[in-house]
Amino acid sequence: RAVAVRKLLRTWQPAINSLTADQFVNSELEDTKWLVLRNHASARLRAVDLKGVDDWLIFRWRTEAPGGSWAIHLDSVRGPVIAGTRVDSTGDWKIAAVPVKMEKGVHDLYITYVNPGLRKPYQSGLVFDWFCFTRQFPGEGRPGYREEKAEFWRLLTEKVPTTPVMMDNPPDMHRVSNVFERGNWLVKGAVVTPGVPAALSGCMPRGAPANRLGLAMWMTSKQNPLVSRTMVNRVWEQLFGTGIAETVEDLGTQGSPPTHRALLDYLAWQYMNTDAWSLKRLLKEIVMSATYREDSRVSEASLKADPFDRLYSRGERVRLSAEEVRDQDLCICGQLSPEMYGPSVFPYQPKGIWMSPWNGAQWVASKGGEQYRRALYTYWKRTASYPAMISFDATSREVCTARRILTNTPLQALVTLNDTVYLDMARHFARRLDSVVGGGPGREIAAGYRRMLYKEIAPGKLSVLMGLYQESVARFEATPEDAGKILGVEGVGDAKAAAMVVVCNALLNLDEVITKN
């Protein structure tokens, strides 16, 4: 009983949704979801199982028309009334309960509504969302009953954000499904029940039901390694850039064959059995292997013998994904927000990209630390995707994409060099080096490189970056207004500070920073 109460509080289920109503008289489904009743209206809830109902009906409703009353009749519009009450204006949705006369068996229930105050023939009176025939709150007569019941109703009626989640109704609430003759939903053929493909009838796990749960049990069965092989191949693709079978979206006879079938078999078996479907264990196994830790440097002989590194004779060089490029730069400059969960955020985006003329919505940039949250939280609109990420091969999300095809284009360099978001990161990086390291540009550049790549900078690279710094200082001393623009301040800016921003921007654009070596 406690499980049922908890489920009702969390999901408002199992309930009879009003969209299952039929036989409308002066009533209809509003927006195909809610049952709307007018004056002298009726509608039917078909084949309701009243077994286990202990004189209690909880329902969700709203109305803006006071003075009406509704009732539930058994088996016909003129049948005996088993529940009902008068209703006053609510304005918003409300959850309430009424007593029900105890009945047994399966019955058609007819809802009627009368409201003399409705003058217009098509004026809506009462709107229902769902009905839940259940038992009263248990424990009456025991200590603390009143307080517990009050807490139950507080939780049931609390206004909290909701998320639609699909779940199965109990068997007595399953709707009847028919074959639609020639696809016409008005011409119903034979009654059908849930099932799995006939080809699987002899290989389903013992005790598996013939529905989606049973199909999921078959898919994850030890006798069916396809799911495990697919997951291993996708994880391998994330780490190495290319799967053991390159076509991760089509693992089978129609796709590319695996280059190392025995390796795929071994990892798939271990993932199912030894690792017990633990992705952490699978990842640890791969990244601690000698194959993953190979050096990325390549000799002419190795390149000639294995140009695409299908033999894994060297470490893969893989460009970071769109989200990883942004998140890594935020982490390097010390601005990555650790905040978890919550709604999407709106980092900087140029004007004119995100336009919604039909509803007037605007892209309003987030303030404070919100714009520095992980790329995962960036608001995504399919008709106007975030441009900086699209340049780095992020998908538009208009269709399901199992694999991103990585590209190398000049536009990517233009984004990381000139996009306001990345210029802002360079400013934060320069300030961080100045405040934490100090001691002159040479020390700051070396420390910044070490922070990014966890190794010391080569003298030749340091010399080139110092040359960029000196050139930038000379330029900004000649044009202090440009220094102000680079620093994001009004008027003139400090030439040395602006030059360090330019150098930090160059550091963030190094190939070894945006490419995993």
Coordinates of C-alpha atoms in Angstrom, one line a residue:
R1 CA 0.0 0.0 0.0
A2 CA 2.9 2.4 0.8
V3 CA 4.3 1.8 -2.7
A4 CA 1.0 2.7 -4.3
V5 CA 0.7 5.9 -2.3
R6 CA 4.3 6.9 -3.1
K7 CA 3.7 6.2 -6.8
L8 CA 0.5 8.3 -6.8
L9 CA 2.3 11.2 -5.2
R10 CA 5.3 11.1 -7.6
T11 CA 3.4 10.4 -10.9
W12 CA -0.4 10.9 -10.4
Q13 CA -0.7 7.4 -11.7
P14 CA -2.3 5.0 -12.2
A15 CA -5.2 7.2 -13.3
I16 CA -7.8 7.3 -16.0
N17 CA -6.8 10.1 -18.3
S18 CA -9.7 12.1 -19.7
L19 CA -8.5 11.6 -23.2
T20 CA -9.9 8.0 -23.0
A21 CA -13.5 9.4 -22.7
D22 CA -16.0 8.8 -25.6
Q23 CA -19.7 9.1 -26.4
F24 CA -19.7 12.9 -26.0
V25 CA -22.9 14.8 -25.6
N26 CA -22.4 18.6 -25.5
S27 CA -18.8 17.9 -24.5
E28 CA -15.5 17.2 -26.2
L29 CA -11.8 16.8 -25.8
E30 CA -10.0 20.1 -25.6
D31 CA -6.6 20.1 -27.3
T32 CA -7.1 16.3 -27.6
K33 CA -6.2 16.1 -23.9
W34 CA -8.8 17.4 -21.5
L35 CA -12.5 16.5 -21.1
V36 CA -14.6 19.7 -21.4
L37 CA -18.2 19.6 -20.3
R38 CA -20.9 22.2 -21.1
N39 CA -24.4 22.6 -19.7
H40 CA -26.4 19.4 -19.8
A41 CA -23.3 17.5 -20.9
S42 CA -22.3 13.9 -20.6
A43 CA -19.3 11.6 -21.6
R44 CA -18.4 8.0 -21.0
L45 CA -15.4 6.4 -19.3
R46 CA -15.5 2.9 -20.8
A47 CA -14.9 -0.4 -18.9
V48 CA -13.7 0.9 -15.6
D49 CA -12.6 -1.8 -13.1
L50 CA -13.9 -0.9 -9.7
K51 CA -12.3 -3.8 -8.0
G52 CA -10.4 -2.7 -5.0
V53 CA -12.0 0.8 -4.9
D54 CA -12.7 1.8 -1.3
D55 CA -15.2 4.6 -1.7
W56 CA -12.7 7.3 -2.8
L57 CA -12.2 9.2 -6.1
I58 CA -9.4 11.7 -6.6
F59 CA -9.6 13.9 -9.7
R60 CA -7.8 16.9 -11.3
W61 CA -10.0 19.6 -12.7
R62 CA -10.5 23.3 -13.3
T63 CA -13.4 25.6 -14.1
E64 CA -14.1 29.3 -14.4
A65 CA -17.9 28.9 -14.2
P66 CA -19.4 28.8 -10.7
G67 CA -22.6 27.1 -9.8
G68 CA -22.3 23.8 -11.6
S69 CA -22.5 20.2 -10.4
W70 CA -21.3 17.0 -11.8
A71 CA -22.1 13.3 -11.2
I72 CA -20.9 9.8 -12.2
H73 CA -23.6 7.4 -13.2
L74 CA -23.3 3.6 -13.3
D75 CA -23.7 1.9 -16.7
S76 CA -25.9 4.6 -18.3
V77 CA -26.6 8.3 -18.2
R78 CA -29.7 7.6 -16.1
G79 CA -28.0 5.0 -14.0
P80 CA -27.5 5.2 -10.3
V81 CA -25.2 8.0 -9.1
I82 CA -22.1 6.7 -7.4
A83 CA -20.2 10.0 -7.0
G84 CA -20.6 13.7 -7.6
T85 CA -20.4 17.2 -6.1
R86 CA -20.9 20.9 -6.7
V87 CA -18.0 22.9 -8.1
D88 CA -17.1 26.5 -7.8
S89 CA -14.7 28.6 -9.9
T90 CA -11.0 27.6 -9.5
G91 CA -9.2 29.5 -12.3
D92 CA -6.3 27.1 -12.2
W93 CA -6.0 23.3 -12.0
K94 CA -7.0 21.8 -8.7
I95 CA -6.9 18.3 -7.2
A96 CA -9.8 17.2 -5.0
A97 CA -11.6 14.0 -3.8
V98 CA -15.2 12.8 -3.4
P99 CA -16.6 9.7 -1.8
V100 CA -17.8 6.9 -4.1
K101 CA -20.5 4.3 -3.4
M102 CA -18.8 0.9 -3.3
E103 CA -19.3 -1.2 -6.4
K104 CA -17.7 -4.3 -7.8
G105 CA -16.8 -5.5 -11.3
V106 CA -16.2 -3.7 -14.6
H107 CA -18.7 -0.9 -15.5
D108 CA -19.1 1.9 -18.0
L109 CA -19.2 5.2 -16.1
Y110 CA -21.1 8.2 -17.4
I111 CA -20.1 11.7 -16.3
T112 CA -22.9 14.4 -16.4
Y113 CA -22.6 18.1 -15.8
V114 CA -25.3 20.7 -15.3
N115 CA -24.8 24.5 -14.9
P116 CA -27.7 26.8 -15.4
G117 CA -25.3 29.7 -15.2
L118 CA -23.9 28.9 -18.7
R119 CA -25.9 31.0 -21.0
K120 CA -24.1 30.4 -24.3
P121 CA -24.7 27.0 -25.9
Y122 CA -21.0 26.3 -26.4
Q123 CA -19.6 27.9 -23.3
S124 CA -17.2 25.6 -21.5
G125 CA -18.0 24.7 -17.9
L126 CA -16.0 22.0 -16.3
V127 CA -12.6 20.6 -17.4
F128 CA -11.2 17.3 -16.2
D129 CA -7.6 16.0 -16.5
W130 CA -7.7 12.6 -14.8
F131 CA -9.6 10.4 -12.4
C132 CA -8.1 8.0 -9.9
F133 CA -10.4 5.5 -8.2
T134 CA -8.6 4.3 -5.1
R135 CA -8.8 3.6 -1.4
Q136 CA -8.9 6.3 1.3
F137 CA -5.7 7.3 3.0
P138 CA -4.8 4.3 5.3
G139 CA -4.3 4.4 9.0
E140 CA -7.5 6.1 10.2
G141 CA -7.7 6.0 14.0
R142 CA -4.0 5.6 14.6
P143 CA -1.8 8.2 16.2
G144 CA -0.6 10.9 13.8
Y145 CA -3.2 10.0 11.1
R146 CA -4.5 13.5 10.7
E147 CA -1.0 15.0 10.3
E148 CA 0.1 12.3 7.8
K149 CA -3.1 12.7 5.7
A150 CA -2.5 16.5 5.6
E151 CA 1.0 15.9 4.5
F152 CA -0.2 13.5 1.8
W153 CA -2.6 16.2 0.4
R154 CA 0.1 18.8 0.6
L155 CA 2.5 16.7 -1.5
L156 CA -0.3 15.7 -3.9
T157 CA -1.3 19.2 -4.7
E158 CA 2.2 20.9 -4.5
K159 CA 2.9 22.9 -7.6
V160 CA 6.3 21.6 -8.9
P161 CA 7.9 21.4 -12.3
T162 CA 6.7 18.3 -14.1
T163 CA 8.4 16.1 -16.7
P164 CA 6.3 13.7 -19.0
V165 CA 7.4 10.1 -18.5
M166 CA 5.9 7.1 -20.2
M167 CA 4.8 4.3 -17.9
D168 CA 2.6 1.2 -18.3
N169 CA -0.9 1.2 -16.8
P170 CA -1.9 -1.9 -14.8
P171 CA -3.5 -4.7 -16.9
D172 CA -7.1 -3.7 -16.1
M173 CA -6.5 -0.2 -17.5
H174 CA -5.0 -1.3 -20.8
R175 CA -6.9 0.0 -23.8
V176 CA -8.2 -2.3 -26.5
S177 CA -6.0 -2.1 -29.7
N178 CA -7.3 -3.0 -33.1
V179 CA -5.8 -3.5 -36.5
F180 CA -6.8 -0.5 -38.7
E181 CA -8.1 -1.9 -41.9
R182 CA -6.1 -0.4 -44.8
G183 CA -4.7 2.1 -42.3
N184 CA -8.0 3.7 -41.7
W185 CA -8.4 4.3 -37.9
L186 CA -12.2 4.5 -38.3
V187 CA -12.4 0.9 -39.6
K188 CA -11.2 -1.4 -36.8
G189 CA -10.3 -5.0 -37.5
A190 CA -9.1 -7.7 -35.2
V191 CA -8.1 -7.1 -31.6
V192 CA -4.4 -7.3 -31.1
T193 CA -2.3 -7.7 -27.9
P194 CA 1.3 -6.7 -27.1
G195 CA 4.0 -9.1 -28.5
V196 CA 7.5 -9.4 -29.8
P197 CA 8.6 -10.3 -33.3
A198 CA 7.7 -13.9 -34.2
A199 CA 11.4 -14.6 -35.0
L200 CA 12.2 -14.2 -31.3
S201 CA 9.5 -16.5 -30.0
G202 CA 11.9 -19.4 -29.4
C203 CA 14.8 -17.4 -27.9
M204 CA 13.1 -15.1 -25.4
P205 CA 14.5 -15.4 -21.8
R206 CA 12.6 -17.7 -19.5
G207 CA 9.8 -15.8 -17.8
A208 CA 10.1 -12.7 -20.1
P209 CA 6.7 -11.1 -20.8
A210 CA 5.7 -10.6 -24.5
N211 CA 6.0 -6.8 -24.4
R212 CA 8.6 -4.1 -24.4
L213 CA 10.1 -5.2 -21.1
G214 CA 10.5 -8.7 -22.5
L215 CA 12.1 -7.3 -25.6
A216 CA 14.6 -5.4 -23.4
M217 CA 15.3 -8.5 -21.5
W218 CA 16.1 -10.3 -24.7
M219 CA 18.3 -7.5 -25.9
T220 CA 20.4 -7.6 -22.8
S221 CA 20.5 -11.4 -22.5
K222 CA 23.9 -13.1 -22.3
Q223 CA 22.8 -15.1 -25.3
N224 CA 22.5 -11.8 -27.4
P225 CA 25.8 -10.0 -27.4
L226 CA 24.7 -7.3 -29.9
V227 CA 24.0 -4.6 -27.4
S228 CA 27.2 -5.2 -25.6
R229 CA 29.2 -5.2 -28.8
T230 CA 27.5 -2.0 -29.9
M231 CA 28.2 -0.2 -26.6
V232 CA 31.9 -1.3 -26.7
N233 CA 32.3 -0.1 -30.3
R234 CA 30.8 3.3 -29.4
V235 CA 33.0 3.7 -26.4
W236 CA 36.0 2.8 -28.5
E237 CA 35.0 5.4 -31.1
Q238 CA 34.8 8.1 -28.4
L239 CA 38.3 7.3 -27.2
F240 CA 40.1 6.5 -30.5
G241 CA 38.1 8.6 -33.0
T242 CA 37.1 5.5 -35.0
G243 CA 35.3 2.4 -33.8
I244 CA 36.7 -1.1 -34.1
A245 CA 33.9 -1.3 -36.7
E246 CA 34.0 2.2 -38.2
T247 CA 30.2 2.4 -38.9
V248 CA 29.1 2.6 -35.2
E249 CA 25.6 3.5 -36.5
D250 CA 25.3 0.3 -38.4
L251 CA 27.1 -2.6 -36.6
G252 CA 26.3 -5.7 -38.7
T253 CA 26.5 -7.2 -42.1
Q254 CA 25.5 -3.9 -43.8
G255 CA 28.3 -1.9 -42.1
S256 CA 32.0 -2.0 -42.1
P257 CA 33.5 -5.2 -40.6
P258 CA 35.5 -4.8 -37.4
T259 CA 39.3 -4.5 -37.8
H260 CA 39.9 -6.5 -34.7
R261 CA 37.0 -8.9 -34.3
A262 CA 38.6 -10.9 -31.5
L263 CA 39.2 -7.7 -29.5
L264 CA 35.6 -6.6 -29.9
D265 CA 34.4 -10.1 -28.8
Y266 CA 36.6 -10.1 -25.8
L267 CA 35.6 -6.6 -24.6
A268 CA 31.9 -7.3 -25.2
W269 CA 32.0 -10.5 -23.2
Q270 CA 33.9 -8.8 -20.4
Y271 CA 31.5 -5.9 -20.4
M272 CA 28.5 -8.2 -19.9
N273 CA 30.0 -10.7 -17.5
T274 CA 33.1 -9.5 -15.6
D275 CA 32.2 -5.7 -15.7
A276 CA 28.4 -6.4 -15.1
W277 CA 27.5 -3.6 -17.6
S278 CA 29.7 -1.0 -15.8
L279 CA 30.8 1.7 -18.2
K280 CA 33.4 2.9 -15.7
R281 CA 35.1 -0.5 -15.7
L282 CA 35.0 -0.7 -19.5
L283 CA 36.6 2.8 -19.8
K284 CA 39.2 2.0 -17.2
E285 CA 40.2 -1.2 -19.1
I286 CA 40.6 0.6 -22.4
V287 CA 42.4 3.8 -21.2
M288 CA 44.9 1.8 -19.1
S289 CA 45.9 -0.4 -22.0
A290 CA 49.2 -0.1 -23.8
T291 CA 47.3 0.5 -27.0
Y292 CA 45.6 3.6 -25.7
R293 CA 48.8 5.0 -24.2
E294 CA 50.8 4.8 -27.5
D295 CA 52.7 7.9 -28.6
S296 CA 51.0 9.9 -31.2
R297 CA 54.2 10.7 -33.1
V298 CA 54.4 8.8 -36.4
S299 CA 57.3 7.7 -38.5
E300 CA 57.4 7.7 -42.3
A301 CA 57.5 3.9 -42.3
S302 CA 54.5 3.6 -40.0
L303 CA 52.5 6.2 -42.0
K304 CA 53.2 4.3 -45.2
A305 CA 52.3 0.9 -43.8
D306 CA 49.3 2.0 -41.9
P307 CA 48.1 5.5 -43.0
F308 CA 44.7 5.3 -41.1
D309 CA 46.2 3.6 -38.0
R310 CA 43.9 0.6 -38.3
L311 CA 46.7 -1.5 -36.5
Y312 CA 46.9 1.0 -33.6
S313 CA 50.6 1.3 -34.0
R314 CA 50.5 4.8 -32.7
G315 CA 48.2 7.0 -30.5
E316 CA 45.2 8.5 -32.2
R317 CA 45.0 12.2 -32.8
V318 CA 41.4 13.2 -32.4
R319 CA 40.0 16.7 -32.5
L320 CA 37.9 17.5 -29.5
S321 CA 34.1 17.7 -29.9
A322 CA 32.3 21.0 -30.0
E323 CA 31.3 20.7 -26.4
E324 CA 34.7 19.6 -25.3
V325 CA 36.5 22.5 -27.0
R326 CA 34.3 25.0 -25.2
D327 CA 34.4 23.3 -21.8
Q328 CA 38.2 22.8 -21.9
D329 CA 38.8 26.4 -22.6
L330 CA 36.5 27.5 -19.8
C331 CA 38.4 25.1 -17.4
I332 CA 41.8 26.4 -18.5
C333 CA 40.8 30.1 -17.9
G334 CA 39.3 29.2 -14.5
Q335 CA 35.7 30.2 -15.4
L336 CA 34.0 26.8 -15.8
S337 CA 30.9 26.8 -13.6
P338 CA 30.6 23.7 -11.3
E339 CA 26.8 24.2 -11.0
M340 CA 24.8 21.1 -11.9
Y341 CA 21.3 20.5 -13.2
G342 CA 18.6 23.1 -13.9
P343 CA 17.3 24.8 -17.0
S344 CA 19.3 25.7 -20.1
V345 CA 21.4 28.9 -20.2
F346 CA 22.0 31.5 -22.9
P347 CA 25.8 32.3 -23.4
Y348 CA 26.8 35.1 -25.8
Q349 CA 25.5 34.8 -29.3
P350 CA 25.6 37.4 -32.1
K351 CA 22.4 39.2 -32.8
G352 CA 20.2 38.1 -35.7
I353 CA 20.9 34.4 -35.6
W354 CA 18.1 33.3 -33.2
M355 CA 14.8 34.8 -34.5
S356 CA 11.3 33.7 -33.6
P357 CA 8.9 36.1 -35.4
W358 CA 5.9 34.0 -34.6
N359 CA 6.2 34.3 -30.8
G360 CA 8.6 37.2 -30.3
A361 CA 11.1 35.2 -28.3
Q362 CA 14.6 36.7 -28.0
W363 CA 18.0 35.4 -27.1
V364 CA 18.7 37.1 -23.8
A365 CA 22.3 36.4 -22.7
S366 CA 22.7 34.9 -19.3
K367 CA 24.4 36.9 -16.6
G368 CA 26.7 36.1 -13.7
G369 CA 28.2 32.7 -13.9
E370 CA 25.4 31.2 -15.9
Q371 CA 27.1 31.8 -19.3
Y372 CA 30.1 29.8 -18.1
R373 CA 28.2 26.6 -17.5
R374 CA 29.2 23.5 -19.4
A375 CA 28.2 23.3 -23.0
L376 CA 25.7 20.6 -22.1
Y377 CA 23.4 23.4 -20.7
T378 CA 23.5 25.7 -23.7
Y379 CA 19.9 26.3 -25.0
W380 CA 19.5 24.5 -28.3
K381 CA 16.9 25.5 -30.9
R382 CA 16.8 23.1 -33.9
T383 CA 16.0 25.9 -36.4
A384 CA 18.9 28.1 -35.2
S385 CA 21.6 26.0 -33.5
Y386 CA 24.4 27.6 -31.5
P387 CA 26.8 28.7 -34.3
A388 CA 30.1 28.2 -32.5
M389 CA 29.3 24.6 -31.8
I390 CA 27.9 23.9 -35.3
S391 CA 31.3 25.0 -36.7
F392 CA 32.9 22.2 -34.7
D393 CA 30.5 19.6 -36.2
A394 CA 27.8 19.6 -33.5
T395 CA 24.6 18.3 -34.9
S396 CA 21.5 20.3 -35.5
R397 CA 19.4 17.7 -33.6
E398 CA 16.8 17.7 -36.2
V399 CA 17.4 13.9 -36.7
C400 CA 19.0 11.2 -34.6
T401 CA 22.7 11.1 -35.2
A402 CA 24.7 8.1 -33.9
R403 CA 28.1 9.4 -35.2
R404 CA 29.5 12.8 -35.8
I405 CA 31.8 13.1 -38.8
L406 CA 34.7 15.3 -37.8
T407 CA 36.0 18.0 -40.2
N408 CA 38.9 20.4 -40.3
T409 CA 37.9 23.8 -41.8
P410 CA 39.3 27.3 -41.6
L411 CA 35.9 28.4 -40.1
Q412 CA 36.8 26.5 -36.9
A413 CA 40.0 28.6 -36.4
L414 CA 38.0 31.8 -37.1
V415 CA 35.6 30.8 -34.3
T416 CA 38.2 30.2 -31.7
L417 CA 40.3 33.2 -32.7
N418 CA 37.5 35.8 -33.1
D419 CA 34.3 34.6 -31.4
T420 CA 33.4 36.9 -28.5
V421 CA 33.0 33.9 -26.2
Y422 CA 36.6 32.7 -26.9
L423 CA 38.0 36.2 -26.7
D424 CA 36.3 36.5 -23.3
M425 CA 38.0 33.3 -22.2
A426 CA 41.4 34.6 -23.3
R427 CA 40.9 37.8 -21.2
H428 CA 40.1 35.6 -18.1
F429 CA 43.1 33.4 -18.9
A430 CA 45.4 36.5 -19.1
R431 CA 44.1 37.9 -15.8
R432 CA 44.5 34.6 -14.1
L433 CA 48.1 34.3 -15.2
D434 CA 48.9 37.8 -14.1
S435 CA 47.3 37.4 -10.7
V436 CA 48.5 33.8 -9.9
V437 CA 51.9 33.6 -11.7
G438 CA 53.2 37.1 -12.5
G439 CA 56.9 37.8 -13.0
G440 CA 56.7 38.9 -16.6
P441 CA 55.4 37.6 -19.9
G442 CA 57.9 34.8 -20.3
R443 CA 57.0 33.2 -17.0
E444 CA 53.3 33.7 -17.6
I445 CA 53.3 32.1 -21.0
A446 CA 55.3 29.1 -19.8
A447 CA 52.9 28.7 -16.8
G448 CA 49.9 29.0 -19.1
Y449 CA 51.3 26.3 -21.5
R450 CA 52.0 24.0 -18.5
R451 CA 48.4 24.6 -17.2
M452 CA 47.0 23.5 -20.5
L453 CA 49.1 20.6 -21.4
Y454 CA 50.8 19.5 -18.2
K455 CA 54.3 19.7 -19.7
E456 CA 57.0 22.3 -20.1
I457 CA 57.0 24.5 -23.2
A458 CA 59.7 24.0 -25.8
P459 CA 62.2 26.9 -26.1
G460 CA 61.3 27.4 -29.8
K461 CA 57.5 27.7 -29.0
L462 CA 58.2 30.1 -26.2
S463 CA 60.4 32.2 -28.5
V464 CA 57.6 32.4 -31.1
L465 CA 55.0 33.4 -28.5
M466 CA 57.3 36.0 -27.0
G467 CA 57.7 37.4 -30.5
L468 CA 53.9 37.6 -30.8
Y469 CA 53.8 39.4 -27.5
Q470 CA 56.4 42.0 -28.4
E471 CA 54.7 42.7 -31.8
S472 CA 51.3 43.1 -30.1
V473 CA 52.7 45.5 -27.5
A474 CA 54.2 47.7 -30.2
R475 CA 51.0 47.7 -32.1
F476 CA 48.8 48.5 -29.1
E477 CA 51.1 51.3 -28.0
A478 CA 50.6 52.9 -31.4
T479 CA 46.8 52.3 -31.4
P480 CA 45.7 52.3 -27.7
E481 CA 42.0 52.3 -28.8
D482 CA 42.6 48.8 -30.2
A483 CA 44.0 47.7 -26.9
G484 CA 40.7 48.8 -25.3
K485 CA 38.7 46.8 -27.7
I486 CA 40.8 43.6 -27.0
L487 CA 40.4 44.1 -23.3
G488 CA 36.7 44.9 -23.6
V489 CA 36.9 48.3 -22.0
E490 CA 35.8 51.8 -23.2
G491 CA 38.5 54.0 -24.6
V492 CA 42.2 53.2 -24.5
G493 CA 43.6 50.1 -22.8
D494 CA 46.9 49.0 -21.4
A495 CA 49.1 47.7 -24.3
K496 CA 50.9 45.0 -22.3
A497 CA 47.6 43.6 -20.8
A498 CA 46.1 43.6 -24.3
A499 CA 49.1 41.9 -25.8
M500 CA 48.9 39.1 -23.2
V501 CA 45.2 38.6 -24.1
V502 CA 46.4 38.1 -27.7
V503 CA 49.0 35.5 -26.6
C504 CA 46.5 33.7 -24.4
N505 CA 44.1 33.6 -27.4
A506 CA 46.9 32.0 -29.5
L507 CA 47.6 29.5 -26.7
L508 CA 44.0 28.4 -26.6
N509 CA 44.1 27.9 -30.4
L510 CA 47.2 25.6 -30.5
D511 CA 46.6 22.4 -32.4
E512 CA 47.8 20.3 -29.4
V513 CA 45.2 22.0 -27.2
I514 CA 42.1 21.3 -29.3
T515 CA 43.4 17.9 -30.5
K516 CA 43.8 14.9 -28.2
N517 CA 47.3 13.5 -28.8

